[in-house]
Amino acid sequence: MNFLVVDDDERVAQLLSKKLAPYGACRIATDGERALSLFAEQYDNGEPFQAVFMDIKMPGMDGHEVVRRMREIEAERRNDVLESFKLVMISAFSDTKNVCKSFFGGQADAFVAKAEIKNRLVPELKAIKLI
């Protein structure tokens, strides 16, 4: 499996990559523009990401905007709706507004607070049948 981890905090991105390594290959982007570039590149190479792990609050383009653009890229390029990537939103904030926006606006499959990555990430991925 191919995973894309997007977080402006490189320590968090590395932690996520380490937790995900047993399940697939990880690419890391520390900003929205790089994330979009990697996302499009993987589609163009015929190897789209099966899952994207997206931080919400980032400088410049926030995670919600990046996801919106990724969904547009995906809609333009995919052959089958079943190819849609799984979205796991990652944030230090677990307020209702961001959680709702993640699920309804970005079609998130899961939401994991950064403070809970070590304990909640793998169970959440199993719950959404990603691993």
Short mmCIF file of N, CA and C in Angstrom, two decimals:
data_model
loop_
_atom_site.label_atom_id
_atom_site.label_comp_id
_atom_site.label_asym_id
_atom_site.label_seq_id
_atom_site.Cartn_x
_atom_site.Cartn_y
_atom_site.Cartn_z
N MET A 1 0.83 -1.19 0.00
CA MET A 1 0.00 0.00 0.00
C MET A 1 0.88 1.25 0.00
N ASN A 2 0.34 2.31 -0.54
CA ASN A 2 1.01 3.61 -0.56
C ASN A 2 0.24 4.58 0.32
N PHE A 3 0.98 5.23 1.22
CA PHE A 3 0.38 6.21 2.13
C PHE A 3 1.05 7.56 1.93
N LEU A 4 0.25 8.62 2.06
CA LEU A 4 0.77 9.98 2.05
C LEU A 4 0.49 10.60 3.41
N VAL A 5 1.55 11.05 4.07
CA VAL A 5 1.45 11.71 5.37
C VAL A 5 1.73 13.19 5.16
N VAL A 6 0.77 14.02 5.57
CA VAL A 6 0.91 15.47 5.39
C VAL A 6 0.81 16.15 6.74
N ASP A 7 1.91 16.73 7.18
CA ASP A 7 1.94 17.44 8.47
C ASP A 7 3.11 18.40 8.45
N ASP A 8 2.88 19.65 8.87
CA ASP A 8 3.95 20.63 8.90
C ASP A 8 4.94 20.39 10.04
N ASP A 9 4.57 19.56 11.00
CA ASP A 9 5.47 19.19 12.09
C ASP A 9 6.15 17.88 11.69
N GLU A 10 7.41 17.99 11.33
CA GLU A 10 8.14 16.83 10.82
C GLU A 10 8.22 15.69 11.84
N ARG A 11 8.22 16.02 13.12
CA ARG A 11 8.25 14.96 14.15
C ARG A 11 6.98 14.12 14.11
N VAL A 12 5.85 14.78 13.94
CA VAL A 12 4.57 14.06 13.84
C VAL A 12 4.56 13.22 12.57
N ALA A 13 5.03 13.79 11.47
CA ALA A 13 5.07 13.05 10.20
C ALA A 13 5.95 11.81 10.33
N GLN A 14 7.07 11.94 11.00
CA GLN A 14 7.96 10.79 11.19
C GLN A 14 7.32 9.73 12.09
N LEU A 15 6.63 10.17 13.14
CA LEU A 15 5.93 9.23 14.03
C LEU A 15 4.88 8.45 13.25
N LEU A 16 4.08 9.15 12.45
CA LEU A 16 3.06 8.49 11.63
C LEU A 16 3.71 7.50 10.67
N SER A 17 4.78 7.90 10.01
CA SER A 17 5.47 7.02 9.08
C SER A 17 5.97 5.76 9.76
N LYS A 18 6.51 5.94 10.95
CA LYS A 18 7.02 4.79 11.71
C LYS A 18 5.87 3.83 12.06
N LYS A 19 4.74 4.38 12.49
CA LYS A 19 3.59 3.54 12.85
C LYS A 19 2.99 2.84 11.62
N LEU A 20 3.09 3.48 10.45
CA LEU A 20 2.51 2.94 9.22
C LEU A 20 3.44 2.01 8.45
N ALA A 21 4.73 2.08 8.72
CA ALA A 21 5.73 1.32 7.96
C ALA A 21 5.43 -0.18 7.84
N PRO A 22 4.92 -0.84 8.88
CA PRO A 22 4.63 -2.27 8.71
C PRO A 22 3.51 -2.57 7.71
N TYR A 23 2.75 -1.55 7.33
CA TYR A 23 1.57 -1.77 6.49
C TYR A 23 1.73 -1.24 5.06
N GLY A 24 2.75 -0.43 4.81
CA GLY A 24 2.92 0.10 3.46
C GLY A 24 4.02 1.15 3.40
N ALA A 25 4.24 1.65 2.18
CA ALA A 25 5.26 2.68 1.94
C ALA A 25 4.67 4.05 2.21
N CYS A 26 5.45 4.91 2.86
CA CYS A 26 4.98 6.26 3.21
C CYS A 26 5.78 7.32 2.47
N ARG A 27 5.07 8.31 1.98
CA ARG A 27 5.68 9.53 1.46
C ARG A 27 5.23 10.64 2.41
N ILE A 28 6.11 11.61 2.62
CA ILE A 28 5.82 12.70 3.55
C ILE A 28 5.85 14.03 2.81
N ALA A 29 4.87 14.87 3.13
CA ALA A 29 4.84 16.25 2.65
C ALA A 29 4.63 17.14 3.88
N THR A 30 5.38 18.23 3.95
CA THR A 30 5.26 19.12 5.11
C THR A 30 4.47 20.39 4.78
N ASP A 31 3.89 20.45 3.58
CA ASP A 31 3.02 21.57 3.25
C ASP A 31 2.02 21.13 2.19
N GLY A 32 0.97 21.91 2.01
CA GLY A 32 -0.10 21.57 1.10
C GLY A 32 0.31 21.47 -0.35
N GLU A 33 1.14 22.39 -0.81
CA GLU A 33 1.58 22.37 -2.21
C GLU A 33 2.34 21.09 -2.53
N ARG A 34 3.25 20.71 -1.65
CA ARG A 34 4.03 19.48 -1.86
C ARG A 34 3.11 18.27 -1.82
N ALA A 35 2.14 18.28 -0.93
CA ALA A 35 1.19 17.17 -0.83
C ALA A 35 0.42 17.01 -2.14
N LEU A 36 -0.05 18.11 -2.71
CA LEU A 36 -0.79 18.05 -3.96
C LEU A 36 0.10 17.55 -5.10
N SER A 37 1.34 17.97 -5.11
CA SER A 37 2.28 17.55 -6.14
C SER A 37 2.52 16.04 -6.05
N LEU A 38 2.78 15.54 -4.85
CA LEU A 38 2.99 14.10 -4.67
C LEU A 38 1.74 13.30 -5.02
N PHE A 39 0.59 13.82 -4.62
CA PHE A 39 -0.68 13.14 -4.88
C PHE A 39 -0.92 12.99 -6.38
N ALA A 40 -0.74 14.08 -7.13
CA ALA A 40 -0.94 14.04 -8.58
C ALA A 40 0.11 13.14 -9.25
N GLU A 41 1.34 13.22 -8.78
CA GLU A 41 2.42 12.40 -9.33
C GLU A 41 2.11 10.91 -9.19
N GLN A 42 1.62 10.50 -8.03
CA GLN A 42 1.30 9.09 -7.80
C GLN A 42 0.17 8.64 -8.74
N TYR A 43 -0.83 9.49 -8.95
CA TYR A 43 -1.90 9.15 -9.89
C TYR A 43 -1.35 9.01 -11.30
N ASP A 44 -0.52 9.96 -11.70
CA ASP A 44 0.03 9.95 -13.05
C ASP A 44 0.93 8.74 -13.29
N ASN A 45 1.55 8.23 -12.23
CA ASN A 45 2.41 7.04 -12.33
C ASN A 45 1.62 5.75 -12.20
N GLY A 46 0.30 5.85 -12.04
CA GLY A 46 -0.53 4.65 -11.92
C GLY A 46 -0.46 3.97 -10.57
N GLU A 47 0.02 4.69 -9.57
CA GLU A 47 0.16 4.15 -8.22
C GLU A 47 -0.45 5.10 -7.21
N PRO A 48 -1.77 5.32 -7.26
CA PRO A 48 -2.38 6.29 -6.34
C PRO A 48 -2.25 5.85 -4.88
N PHE A 49 -2.29 6.83 -4.00
CA PHE A 49 -2.25 6.54 -2.57
C PHE A 49 -3.55 5.87 -2.15
N GLN A 50 -3.43 4.83 -1.33
CA GLN A 50 -4.62 4.19 -0.78
C GLN A 50 -5.15 4.98 0.41
N ALA A 51 -4.26 5.72 1.08
CA ALA A 51 -4.69 6.51 2.23
C ALA A 51 -3.85 7.77 2.34
N VAL A 52 -4.51 8.83 2.81
CA VAL A 52 -3.85 10.10 3.08
C VAL A 52 -4.11 10.44 4.54
N PHE A 53 -3.04 10.78 5.25
CA PHE A 53 -3.10 11.17 6.66
C PHE A 53 -2.81 12.67 6.69
N MET A 54 -3.84 13.46 6.97
CA MET A 54 -3.78 14.90 6.76
C MET A 54 -3.92 15.69 8.05
N ASP A 55 -2.93 16.53 8.31
CA ASP A 55 -3.02 17.50 9.40
C ASP A 55 -4.01 18.57 8.98
N ILE A 56 -4.76 19.09 9.91
CA ILE A 56 -5.74 20.12 9.58
C ILE A 56 -5.11 21.50 9.55
N LYS A 57 -4.43 21.88 10.62
CA LYS A 57 -3.91 23.24 10.73
C LYS A 57 -2.46 23.27 10.27
N MET A 58 -2.26 23.92 9.12
CA MET A 58 -0.91 24.08 8.56
C MET A 58 -0.80 25.51 8.04
N PRO A 59 0.42 26.04 8.02
CA PRO A 59 0.59 27.38 7.45
C PRO A 59 0.27 27.37 5.96
N GLY A 60 -0.22 28.48 5.46
CA GLY A 60 -0.58 28.54 4.05
C GLY A 60 -1.91 27.84 3.84
N MET A 61 -1.89 26.81 3.04
CA MET A 61 -3.10 26.05 2.73
C MET A 61 -3.38 25.06 3.87
N ASP A 62 -4.58 25.14 4.46
CA ASP A 62 -4.88 24.20 5.55
C ASP A 62 -5.29 22.84 5.00
N GLY A 63 -5.36 21.86 5.87
CA GLY A 63 -5.67 20.49 5.47
C GLY A 63 -7.00 20.33 4.78
N HIS A 64 -8.00 21.08 5.19
CA HIS A 64 -9.31 20.99 4.55
C HIS A 64 -9.22 21.39 3.07
N GLU A 65 -8.49 22.46 2.78
CA GLU A 65 -8.32 22.92 1.39
C GLU A 65 -7.52 21.90 0.58
N VAL A 66 -6.46 21.35 1.17
CA VAL A 66 -5.64 20.36 0.46
C VAL A 66 -6.51 19.15 0.10
N VAL A 67 -7.31 18.69 1.03
CA VAL A 67 -8.19 17.54 0.78
C VAL A 67 -9.20 17.87 -0.32
N ARG A 68 -9.76 19.05 -0.28
CA ARG A 68 -10.72 19.44 -1.32
C ARG A 68 -10.07 19.34 -2.70
N ARG A 69 -8.85 19.83 -2.81
CA ARG A 69 -8.14 19.78 -4.09
C ARG A 69 -7.76 18.36 -4.47
N MET A 70 -7.39 17.54 -3.49
CA MET A 70 -7.08 16.13 -3.78
C MET A 70 -8.30 15.40 -4.31
N ARG A 71 -9.46 15.67 -3.71
CA ARG A 71 -10.70 15.04 -4.18
C ARG A 71 -11.00 15.46 -5.62
N GLU A 72 -10.68 16.70 -5.98
CA GLU A 72 -10.87 17.16 -7.36
C GLU A 72 -9.94 16.41 -8.31
N ILE A 73 -8.67 16.29 -7.92
CA ILE A 73 -7.69 15.56 -8.74
C ILE A 73 -8.17 14.12 -8.92
N GLU A 74 -8.58 13.52 -7.84
CA GLU A 74 -9.04 12.14 -7.87
C GLU A 74 -10.25 11.98 -8.79
N ALA A 75 -11.21 12.88 -8.69
CA ALA A 75 -12.42 12.81 -9.52
C ALA A 75 -12.08 12.93 -11.01
N GLU A 76 -11.08 13.74 -11.33
CA GLU A 76 -10.67 13.92 -12.73
C GLU A 76 -9.95 12.70 -13.29
N ARG A 77 -9.22 11.97 -12.43
CA ARG A 77 -8.31 10.93 -12.93
C ARG A 77 -8.75 9.49 -12.68
N ARG A 78 -9.58 9.24 -11.72
CA ARG A 78 -9.89 7.85 -11.38
C ARG A 78 -10.87 7.23 -12.37
N ASN A 79 -10.77 5.93 -12.48
CA ASN A 79 -11.65 5.17 -13.37
C ASN A 79 -12.83 4.58 -12.62
N ASP A 80 -12.66 4.40 -11.33
CA ASP A 80 -13.67 3.68 -10.54
C ASP A 80 -13.81 4.38 -9.19
N VAL A 81 -15.05 4.61 -8.77
CA VAL A 81 -15.29 5.27 -7.49
C VAL A 81 -14.70 4.46 -6.32
N LEU A 82 -14.54 3.16 -6.50
CA LEU A 82 -13.97 2.32 -5.45
C LEU A 82 -12.48 2.59 -5.24
N GLU A 83 -11.86 3.32 -6.16
CA GLU A 83 -10.45 3.65 -6.03
C GLU A 83 -10.21 4.85 -5.12
N SER A 84 -11.25 5.45 -4.60
CA SER A 84 -11.12 6.64 -3.76
C SER A 84 -10.24 6.36 -2.55
N PHE A 85 -9.34 7.28 -2.26
CA PHE A 85 -8.43 7.09 -1.13
C PHE A 85 -9.16 7.23 0.21
N LYS A 86 -8.65 6.51 1.20
CA LYS A 86 -9.14 6.65 2.57
C LYS A 86 -8.48 7.89 3.15
N LEU A 87 -9.25 8.67 3.89
CA LEU A 87 -8.74 9.89 4.48
C LEU A 87 -8.79 9.80 6.00
N VAL A 88 -7.63 10.00 6.61
CA VAL A 88 -7.53 10.04 8.06
C VAL A 88 -7.05 11.44 8.43
N MET A 89 -7.91 12.20 9.08
CA MET A 89 -7.54 13.54 9.50
C MET A 89 -6.81 13.44 10.84
N ILE A 90 -5.73 14.20 10.94
CA ILE A 90 -4.88 14.22 12.13
C ILE A 90 -4.83 15.66 12.62
N SER A 91 -5.09 15.86 13.90
CA SER A 91 -5.06 17.24 14.40
C SER A 91 -4.81 17.30 15.90
N ALA A 92 -4.21 18.39 16.30
CA ALA A 92 -4.08 18.67 17.73
C ALA A 92 -5.41 19.15 18.28
N PHE A 93 -6.30 19.57 17.37
CA PHE A 93 -7.60 20.08 17.75
C PHE A 93 -8.66 19.03 17.52
N SER A 94 -9.48 18.77 18.51
CA SER A 94 -10.57 17.81 18.32
C SER A 94 -11.91 18.49 18.54
N ASP A 95 -11.96 19.79 18.19
CA ASP A 95 -13.20 20.53 18.36
C ASP A 95 -14.24 20.05 17.34
N THR A 96 -15.49 20.23 17.67
CA THR A 96 -16.60 19.75 16.85
C THR A 96 -16.56 20.31 15.45
N LYS A 97 -16.22 21.58 15.30
CA LYS A 97 -16.21 22.21 13.97
C LYS A 97 -15.24 21.50 13.04
N ASN A 98 -14.00 21.28 13.49
CA ASN A 98 -13.01 20.62 12.63
C ASN A 98 -13.35 19.16 12.37
N VAL A 99 -13.85 18.47 13.36
CA VAL A 99 -14.22 17.07 13.18
C VAL A 99 -15.35 16.96 12.15
N CYS A 100 -16.38 17.78 12.30
CA CYS A 100 -17.51 17.77 11.35
C CYS A 100 -17.06 18.13 9.95
N LYS A 101 -16.25 19.17 9.83
CA LYS A 101 -15.78 19.60 8.52
C LYS A 101 -14.95 18.49 7.87
N SER A 102 -14.16 17.77 8.66
CA SER A 102 -13.34 16.68 8.13
C SER A 102 -14.21 15.56 7.55
N PHE A 103 -15.23 15.17 8.29
CA PHE A 103 -16.06 14.06 7.85
C PHE A 103 -17.01 14.45 6.73
N PHE A 104 -17.66 15.59 6.85
CA PHE A 104 -18.66 15.96 5.86
C PHE A 104 -18.05 16.67 4.65
N GLY A 105 -17.13 17.57 4.87
CA GLY A 105 -16.52 18.30 3.76
C GLY A 105 -15.46 17.50 3.04
N GLY A 106 -14.62 16.81 3.77
CA GLY A 106 -13.50 16.09 3.16
C GLY A 106 -13.74 14.62 2.98
N GLN A 107 -14.90 14.15 3.41
CA GLN A 107 -15.24 12.73 3.32
C GLN A 107 -14.21 11.88 4.07
N ALA A 108 -13.83 12.33 5.26
CA ALA A 108 -12.86 11.59 6.07
C ALA A 108 -13.43 10.25 6.52
N ASP A 109 -12.55 9.28 6.60
CA ASP A 109 -12.92 7.96 7.09
C ASP A 109 -12.64 7.83 8.58
N ALA A 110 -11.68 8.62 9.07
CA ALA A 110 -11.33 8.57 10.49
C ALA A 110 -10.70 9.89 10.90
N PHE A 111 -10.72 10.13 12.20
CA PHE A 111 -10.13 11.33 12.79
C PHE A 111 -9.34 10.87 14.01
N VAL A 112 -8.04 11.24 14.07
CA VAL A 112 -7.20 10.86 15.20
C VAL A 112 -6.52 12.11 15.74
N ALA A 113 -6.70 12.37 17.02
CA ALA A 113 -6.01 13.50 17.65
C ALA A 113 -4.52 13.17 17.76
N LYS A 114 -3.67 14.16 17.56
CA LYS A 114 -2.23 13.92 17.60
C LYS A 114 -1.78 13.29 18.92
N ALA A 115 -2.41 13.70 20.01
CA ALA A 115 -2.05 13.16 21.32
C ALA A 115 -2.37 11.67 21.44
N GLU A 116 -3.21 11.15 20.54
CA GLU A 116 -3.64 9.75 20.60
C GLU A 116 -3.05 8.87 19.50
N ILE A 117 -2.13 9.40 18.70
CA ILE A 117 -1.58 8.64 17.58
C ILE A 117 -1.00 7.30 18.03
N LYS A 118 -0.20 7.31 19.07
CA LYS A 118 0.45 6.07 19.50
C LYS A 118 -0.54 4.98 19.85
N ASN A 119 -1.65 5.33 20.47
CA ASN A 119 -2.60 4.33 20.94
C ASN A 119 -3.81 4.12 20.03
N ARG A 120 -4.22 5.13 19.27
CA ARG A 120 -5.47 5.05 18.52
C ARG A 120 -5.31 4.84 17.02
N LEU A 121 -4.11 5.10 16.47
CA LEU A 121 -3.97 5.04 15.02
C LEU A 121 -4.28 3.65 14.45
N VAL A 122 -3.60 2.64 14.93
CA VAL A 122 -3.78 1.29 14.39
C VAL A 122 -5.22 0.79 14.61
N PRO A 123 -5.81 0.95 15.81
CA PRO A 123 -7.22 0.52 15.93
C PRO A 123 -8.17 1.25 14.98
N GLU A 124 -7.94 2.53 14.73
CA GLU A 124 -8.78 3.29 13.79
C GLU A 124 -8.62 2.74 12.38
N LEU A 125 -7.39 2.42 11.98
CA LEU A 125 -7.15 1.89 10.64
C LEU A 125 -7.79 0.51 10.46
N LYS A 126 -7.79 -0.26 11.52
CA LYS A 126 -8.47 -1.56 11.46
C LYS A 126 -9.98 -1.37 11.39
N ALA A 127 -10.50 -0.40 12.10
CA ALA A 127 -11.94 -0.13 12.09
C ALA A 127 -12.45 0.29 10.71
N ILE A 128 -11.62 1.00 9.95
CA ILE A 128 -12.04 1.41 8.61
C ILE A 128 -11.56 0.44 7.54
N LYS A 129 -11.03 -0.70 8.00
CA LYS A 129 -10.60 -1.79 7.12
C LYS A 129 -9.50 -1.38 6.14
N LEU A 130 -8.63 -0.50 6.61
CA LEU A 130 -7.48 -0.12 5.80
C LEU A 130 -6.34 -1.12 5.99
N ILE A 131 -6.23 -1.63 7.20
CA ILE A 131 -5.21 -2.66 7.48
C ILE A 131 -5.89 -3.87 8.11
#
